Amino acid sequence: MNELGIYRPGRSFLHRLPAGAKLVGLFVLAVVMWLVIRIWWLALVLLALVVVLYFGCGFKMKTVWRQIRPMVLILAFMLVANWIARDFAWSVGVVASICALVLAAALVTLTTKTLDMVETVVRFSRPLRCIGVDPERIGLAMALGIRCVPLVAGLARQVREAQIARGNLKSIRAFATPLLVSAIHSAGDMGDALIARGVDD
């Protein structure tokens, strides 16, 4: 089963924590990671603490790996590119910070119901009505974004399986093109469904 962006019931302290507190904690972590990005060993310590949180919530290392696996090639490229452009310590700090934030965000979605997160974001956004922001629109965009993560991952798995069946594993175009077409078709269907329900024009 694809575990990206899918809530998994549990009784851990993170499951019981309000959605607002987890979102604030995620924001604080982002600020802290930005401040310590130049201290590579501290960034690695924070990354390790995020992984420990997974274990504390009853998840296994397999779940941790599934959150990072789609980004492995990008992270490897960033590690090398930043090492060449700056130095080793900087490159490790950047990659560790990105991994920590991705894992933390995934942990929030794994331990929080989508409805709870959307309601929290809508509630936090209500003061922005005075400048023309529609909180309900923000909540809808967030819900669709969370839903699309496992959807696109599922499409990628189907395209990959078809690519394996055809014995054409080395072609990036044979993977990227049908994935892009499938994603566009899915987005179009989702848009038509929203328009049919009078959500938007």
mmCIF file of C-alpha atoms in Angstrom:
data_model
loop_
_atom_site.group_PDB
_atom_site.id
_atom_site.type_symbol
_atom_site.label_atom_id
_atom_site.label_comp_id
_atom_site.label_asym_id
_atom_site.label_seq_id
_atom_site.Cartn_x
_atom_site.Cartn_y
_atom_site.Cartn_z
ATOM 1 C CA MET A 1 0.000 0.000 0.000
ATOM 2 C CA ASN A 2 1.212 3.502 -0.788
ATOM 3 C CA GLU A 3 1.693 5.356 2.478
ATOM 4 C CA LEU A 4 2.298 8.822 1.067
ATOM 5 C CA GLY A 5 -0.163 11.332 2.467
ATOM 6 C CA ILE A 6 -2.458 8.688 3.955
ATOM 7 C CA TYR A 7 -3.678 8.982 7.539
ATOM 8 C CA ARG A 8 -3.003 5.906 9.627
ATOM 9 C CA PRO A 9 -4.984 5.565 12.892
ATOM 10 C CA GLY A 10 -3.056 5.156 16.123
ATOM 11 C CA ARG A 11 -2.872 6.080 19.793
ATOM 12 C CA SER A 12 0.533 7.722 19.965
ATOM 13 C CA PHE A 13 1.039 11.173 21.482
ATOM 14 C CA LEU A 14 1.273 12.678 17.994
ATOM 15 C CA HIS A 15 -2.034 11.101 16.998
ATOM 16 C CA ARG A 16 -3.641 12.708 20.044
ATOM 17 C CA LEU A 17 -2.007 16.099 19.532
ATOM 18 C CA PRO A 18 -4.287 18.742 17.948
ATOM 19 C CA ALA A 19 -3.713 19.430 14.281
ATOM 20 C CA GLY A 20 -2.957 23.081 14.979
ATOM 21 C CA ALA A 21 -0.149 22.199 17.387
ATOM 22 C CA LYS A 22 1.420 19.860 14.830
ATOM 23 C CA LEU A 23 1.272 22.466 12.065
ATOM 24 C CA VAL A 24 2.844 25.066 14.359
ATOM 25 C CA GLY A 25 5.511 22.535 15.315
ATOM 26 C CA LEU A 26 6.213 21.907 11.640
ATOM 27 C CA PHE A 27 6.649 25.638 11.082
ATOM 28 C CA VAL A 28 8.996 25.916 14.068
ATOM 29 C CA LEU A 29 11.041 22.984 12.767
ATOM 30 C CA ALA A 30 11.354 24.701 9.379
ATOM 31 C CA VAL A 31 12.690 27.853 11.057
ATOM 32 C CA VAL A 32 15.131 25.867 13.206
ATOM 33 C CA MET A 33 16.393 23.848 10.231
ATOM 34 C CA TRP A 34 16.998 27.087 8.334
ATOM 35 C CA LEU A 35 19.008 28.449 11.265
ATOM 36 C CA VAL A 36 21.185 25.330 11.688
ATOM 37 C CA ILE A 37 21.613 24.467 8.002
ATOM 38 C CA ARG A 38 25.284 25.490 8.175
ATOM 39 C CA ILE A 39 25.909 23.209 11.176
ATOM 40 C CA TRP A 40 25.779 19.846 9.385
ATOM 41 C CA TRP A 41 26.029 17.624 12.447
ATOM 42 C CA LEU A 42 23.178 19.448 14.201
ATOM 43 C CA ALA A 43 21.028 19.109 11.079
ATOM 44 C CA LEU A 44 21.721 15.367 11.137
ATOM 45 C CA VAL A 45 20.768 15.209 14.820
ATOM 46 C CA LEU A 46 17.436 16.907 14.109
ATOM 47 C CA LEU A 47 16.861 14.524 11.196
ATOM 48 C CA ALA A 48 17.530 11.581 13.520
ATOM 49 C CA LEU A 49 15.049 12.992 16.048
ATOM 50 C CA VAL A 50 12.357 13.161 13.357
ATOM 51 C CA VAL A 51 13.037 9.505 12.492
ATOM 52 C CA VAL A 52 12.773 8.624 16.196
ATOM 53 C CA LEU A 53 9.345 10.271 16.218
ATOM 54 C CA TYR A 54 8.268 7.810 13.528
ATOM 55 C CA PHE A 55 9.259 4.917 15.752
ATOM 56 C CA GLY A 56 7.512 6.568 18.702
ATOM 57 C CA CYS A 57 4.292 6.675 16.653
ATOM 58 C CA GLY A 58 4.511 2.964 15.858
ATOM 59 C CA PHE A 59 5.860 3.270 12.309
ATOM 60 C CA LYS A 60 8.680 1.168 10.957
ATOM 61 C CA MET A 61 11.758 2.155 8.989
ATOM 62 C CA LYS A 62 9.940 1.004 5.862
ATOM 63 C CA THR A 63 7.481 3.857 6.285
ATOM 64 C CA VAL A 64 10.312 6.357 6.734
ATOM 65 C CA TRP A 65 12.007 5.117 3.574
ATOM 66 C CA ARG A 66 8.802 5.373 1.522
ATOM 67 C CA GLN A 67 8.567 9.080 2.268
ATOM 68 C CA ILE A 68 12.104 9.746 1.019
ATOM 69 C CA ARG A 69 12.404 7.218 -1.795
ATOM 70 C CA PRO A 70 10.788 9.403 -4.512
ATOM 71 C CA MET A 71 13.390 12.104 -3.796
ATOM 72 C CA VAL A 72 16.550 9.991 -3.647
ATOM 73 C CA LEU A 73 17.919 11.015 -7.046
ATOM 74 C CA ILE A 74 17.148 14.692 -6.459
ATOM 75 C CA LEU A 75 18.767 14.578 -3.019
ATOM 76 C CA ALA A 76 21.866 12.886 -4.433
ATOM 77 C CA PHE A 77 22.137 15.574 -7.104
ATOM 78 C CA MET A 78 21.721 18.335 -4.506
ATOM 79 C CA LEU A 79 24.379 16.755 -2.299
ATOM 80 C CA VAL A 80 26.939 16.682 -5.105
ATOM 81 C CA ALA A 81 25.990 20.086 -6.529
ATOM 82 C CA ASN A 82 26.195 21.858 -3.165
ATOM 83 C CA TRP A 83 29.439 20.066 -2.338
ATOM 84 C CA ILE A 84 30.976 21.374 -5.557
ATOM 85 C CA ALA A 85 29.507 24.858 -5.224
ATOM 86 C CA ARG A 86 30.165 25.329 -1.485
ATOM 87 C CA ASP A 87 31.634 22.591 0.694
ATOM 88 C CA PHE A 88 30.816 19.207 2.210
ATOM 89 C CA ALA A 89 29.378 20.571 5.476
ATOM 90 C CA TRP A 90 26.959 22.864 3.628
ATOM 91 C CA SER A 91 25.805 20.096 1.265
ATOM 92 C CA VAL A 92 25.119 17.694 4.156
ATOM 93 C CA GLY A 93 23.235 20.409 6.057
ATOM 94 C CA VAL A 94 21.037 21.209 3.059
ATOM 95 C CA VAL A 95 20.154 17.584 2.302
ATOM 96 C CA ALA A 96 19.610 16.727 5.981
ATOM 97 C CA SER A 97 17.325 19.751 6.400
ATOM 98 C CA ILE A 98 15.231 18.834 3.361
ATOM 99 C CA CYS A 99 14.924 15.219 4.517
ATOM 100 C CA ALA A 100 13.917 16.299 8.018
ATOM 101 C CA LEU A 101 11.226 18.669 6.747
ATOM 102 C CA VAL A 102 9.835 16.180 4.225
ATOM 103 C CA LEU A 103 9.689 13.445 6.853
ATOM 104 C CA ALA A 104 8.134 15.791 9.422
ATOM 105 C CA ALA A 105 5.462 16.952 6.975
ATOM 106 C CA ALA A 106 4.716 13.344 6.030
ATOM 107 C CA LEU A 107 4.481 12.410 9.707
ATOM 108 C CA VAL A 108 1.900 15.143 10.235
ATOM 109 C CA THR A 109 -0.257 13.736 7.426
ATOM 110 C CA LEU A 110 0.225 10.177 8.697
ATOM 111 C CA THR A 111 -0.946 11.082 12.206
ATOM 112 C CA THR A 112 -3.605 13.697 11.388
ATOM 113 C CA LYS A 113 -6.926 13.303 9.638
ATOM 114 C CA THR A 114 -7.153 15.394 6.495
ATOM 115 C CA LEU A 115 -10.417 16.968 7.668
ATOM 116 C CA ASP A 116 -8.788 18.087 10.930
ATOM 117 C CA MET A 117 -5.885 19.704 9.067
ATOM 118 C CA VAL A 118 -8.163 21.435 6.589
ATOM 119 C CA GLU A 119 -10.421 22.785 9.347
ATOM 120 C CA THR A 120 -7.386 24.062 11.237
ATOM 121 C CA VAL A 121 -5.948 25.841 8.196
ATOM 122 C CA VAL A 122 -9.340 27.367 7.396
ATOM 123 C CA ARG A 123 -9.660 28.593 10.983
ATOM 124 C CA PHE A 124 -6.166 30.115 10.948
ATOM 125 C CA SER A 125 -6.900 31.782 7.580
ATOM 126 C CA ARG A 126 -10.124 33.520 8.600
ATOM 127 C CA PRO A 127 -8.400 36.755 9.715
ATOM 128 C CA LEU A 128 -7.145 37.080 6.116
ATOM 129 C CA ARG A 129 -10.687 37.699 4.865
ATOM 130 C CA CYS A 130 -10.054 41.404 5.376
ATOM 131 C CA ILE A 131 -7.523 41.370 2.514
ATOM 132 C CA GLY A 132 -9.714 39.321 0.173
ATOM 133 C CA VAL A 133 -8.474 35.804 0.984
ATOM 134 C CA ASP A 134 -11.099 33.041 0.936
ATOM 135 C CA PRO A 135 -10.307 30.571 3.770
ATOM 136 C CA GLU A 136 -12.569 27.901 2.277
ATOM 137 C CA ARG A 137 -10.672 28.086 -1.016
ATOM 138 C CA ILE A 138 -7.389 27.614 0.849
ATOM 139 C CA GLY A 139 -8.831 24.609 2.662
ATOM 140 C CA LEU A 140 -10.036 23.095 -0.602
ATOM 141 C CA ALA A 141 -6.628 23.591 -2.225
ATOM 142 C CA MET A 142 -4.937 21.953 0.738
ATOM 143 C CA ALA A 143 -7.305 18.983 0.715
ATOM 144 C CA LEU A 144 -6.786 18.485 -3.016
ATOM 145 C CA GLY A 145 -3.027 18.775 -2.605
ATOM 146 C CA ILE A 146 -2.936 16.111 0.088
ATOM 147 C CA ARG A 147 -5.197 13.855 -1.955
ATOM 148 C CA CYS A 148 -3.075 14.267 -5.079
ATOM 149 C CA VAL A 149 0.127 13.023 -3.426
ATOM 150 C CA PRO A 150 -0.969 9.359 -3.222
ATOM 151 C CA LEU A 151 -2.861 9.757 -6.502
ATOM 152 C CA VAL A 152 0.245 10.777 -8.462
ATOM 153 C CA ALA A 153 2.326 8.171 -6.636
ATOM 154 C CA GLY A 154 -0.200 5.531 -7.688
ATOM 155 C CA LEU A 155 -0.048 6.719 -11.284
ATOM 156 C CA ALA A 156 3.748 6.556 -11.167
ATOM 157 C CA ARG A 157 3.581 2.979 -9.894
ATOM 158 C CA GLN A 158 1.204 1.960 -12.688
ATOM 159 C CA VAL A 159 3.409 3.558 -15.356
ATOM 160 C CA ARG A 160 6.483 1.905 -13.871
ATOM 161 C CA GLU A 161 4.811 -1.514 -13.871
ATOM 162 C CA ALA A 162 3.829 -1.039 -17.513
ATOM 163 C CA GLN A 163 7.390 0.006 -18.311
ATOM 164 C CA ILE A 164 8.744 -3.127 -16.639
ATOM 165 C CA ALA A 165 6.289 -5.294 -18.564
ATOM 166 C CA ARG A 166 7.585 -3.790 -21.816
ATOM 167 C CA GLY A 167 11.208 -4.265 -20.786
ATOM 168 C CA ASN A 168 12.006 -0.584 -21.303
ATOM 169 C CA LEU A 169 13.464 0.378 -17.939
ATOM 170 C CA LYS A 170 16.248 2.695 -19.115
ATOM 171 C CA SER A 171 14.152 5.239 -20.965
ATOM 172 C CA ILE A 172 13.259 8.278 -18.856
ATOM 173 C CA ARG A 173 10.919 9.500 -21.610
ATOM 174 C CA ALA A 174 8.984 6.214 -21.547
ATOM 175 C CA PHE A 175 8.281 6.849 -17.861
ATOM 176 C CA ALA A 176 7.848 10.629 -17.710
ATOM 177 C CA THR A 177 5.595 11.095 -20.763
ATOM 178 C CA PRO A 178 2.765 8.688 -19.818
ATOM 179 C CA LEU A 179 2.980 9.827 -16.191
ATOM 180 C CA LEU A 180 2.570 13.463 -17.230
ATOM 181 C CA VAL A 181 -0.323 12.632 -19.572
ATOM 182 C CA SER A 182 -2.069 10.552 -16.890
ATOM 183 C CA ALA A 183 -1.606 13.286 -14.292
ATOM 184 C CA ILE A 184 -3.043 15.927 -16.648
ATOM 185 C CA HIS A 185 -6.058 13.720 -17.439
ATOM 186 C CA SER A 186 -6.648 13.104 -13.715
ATOM 187 C CA ALA A 187 -6.386 16.836 -12.982
ATOM 188 C CA GLY A 188 -8.881 17.551 -15.775
ATOM 189 C CA ASP A 189 -11.332 14.989 -14.427
ATOM 190 C CA MET A 190 -10.982 16.437 -10.939
ATOM 191 C CA GLY A 191 -11.597 19.950 -12.256
ATOM 192 C CA ASP A 192 -14.684 18.835 -14.189
ATOM 193 C CA ALA A 193 -16.039 17.154 -11.054
ATOM 194 C CA LEU A 194 -15.552 20.345 -9.036
ATOM 195 C CA ILE A 195 -17.241 22.494 -11.684
ATOM 196 C CA ALA A 196 -20.158 20.033 -11.901
ATOM 197 C CA ARG A 197 -20.671 20.499 -8.163
ATOM 198 C CA GLY A 198 -20.589 24.263 -8.477
ATOM 199 C CA VAL A 199 -17.340 24.661 -6.526
ATOM 200 C CA ASP A 200 -15.771 27.037 -9.039
ATOM 201 C CA ASP A 201 -15.824 28.166 -12.664
#
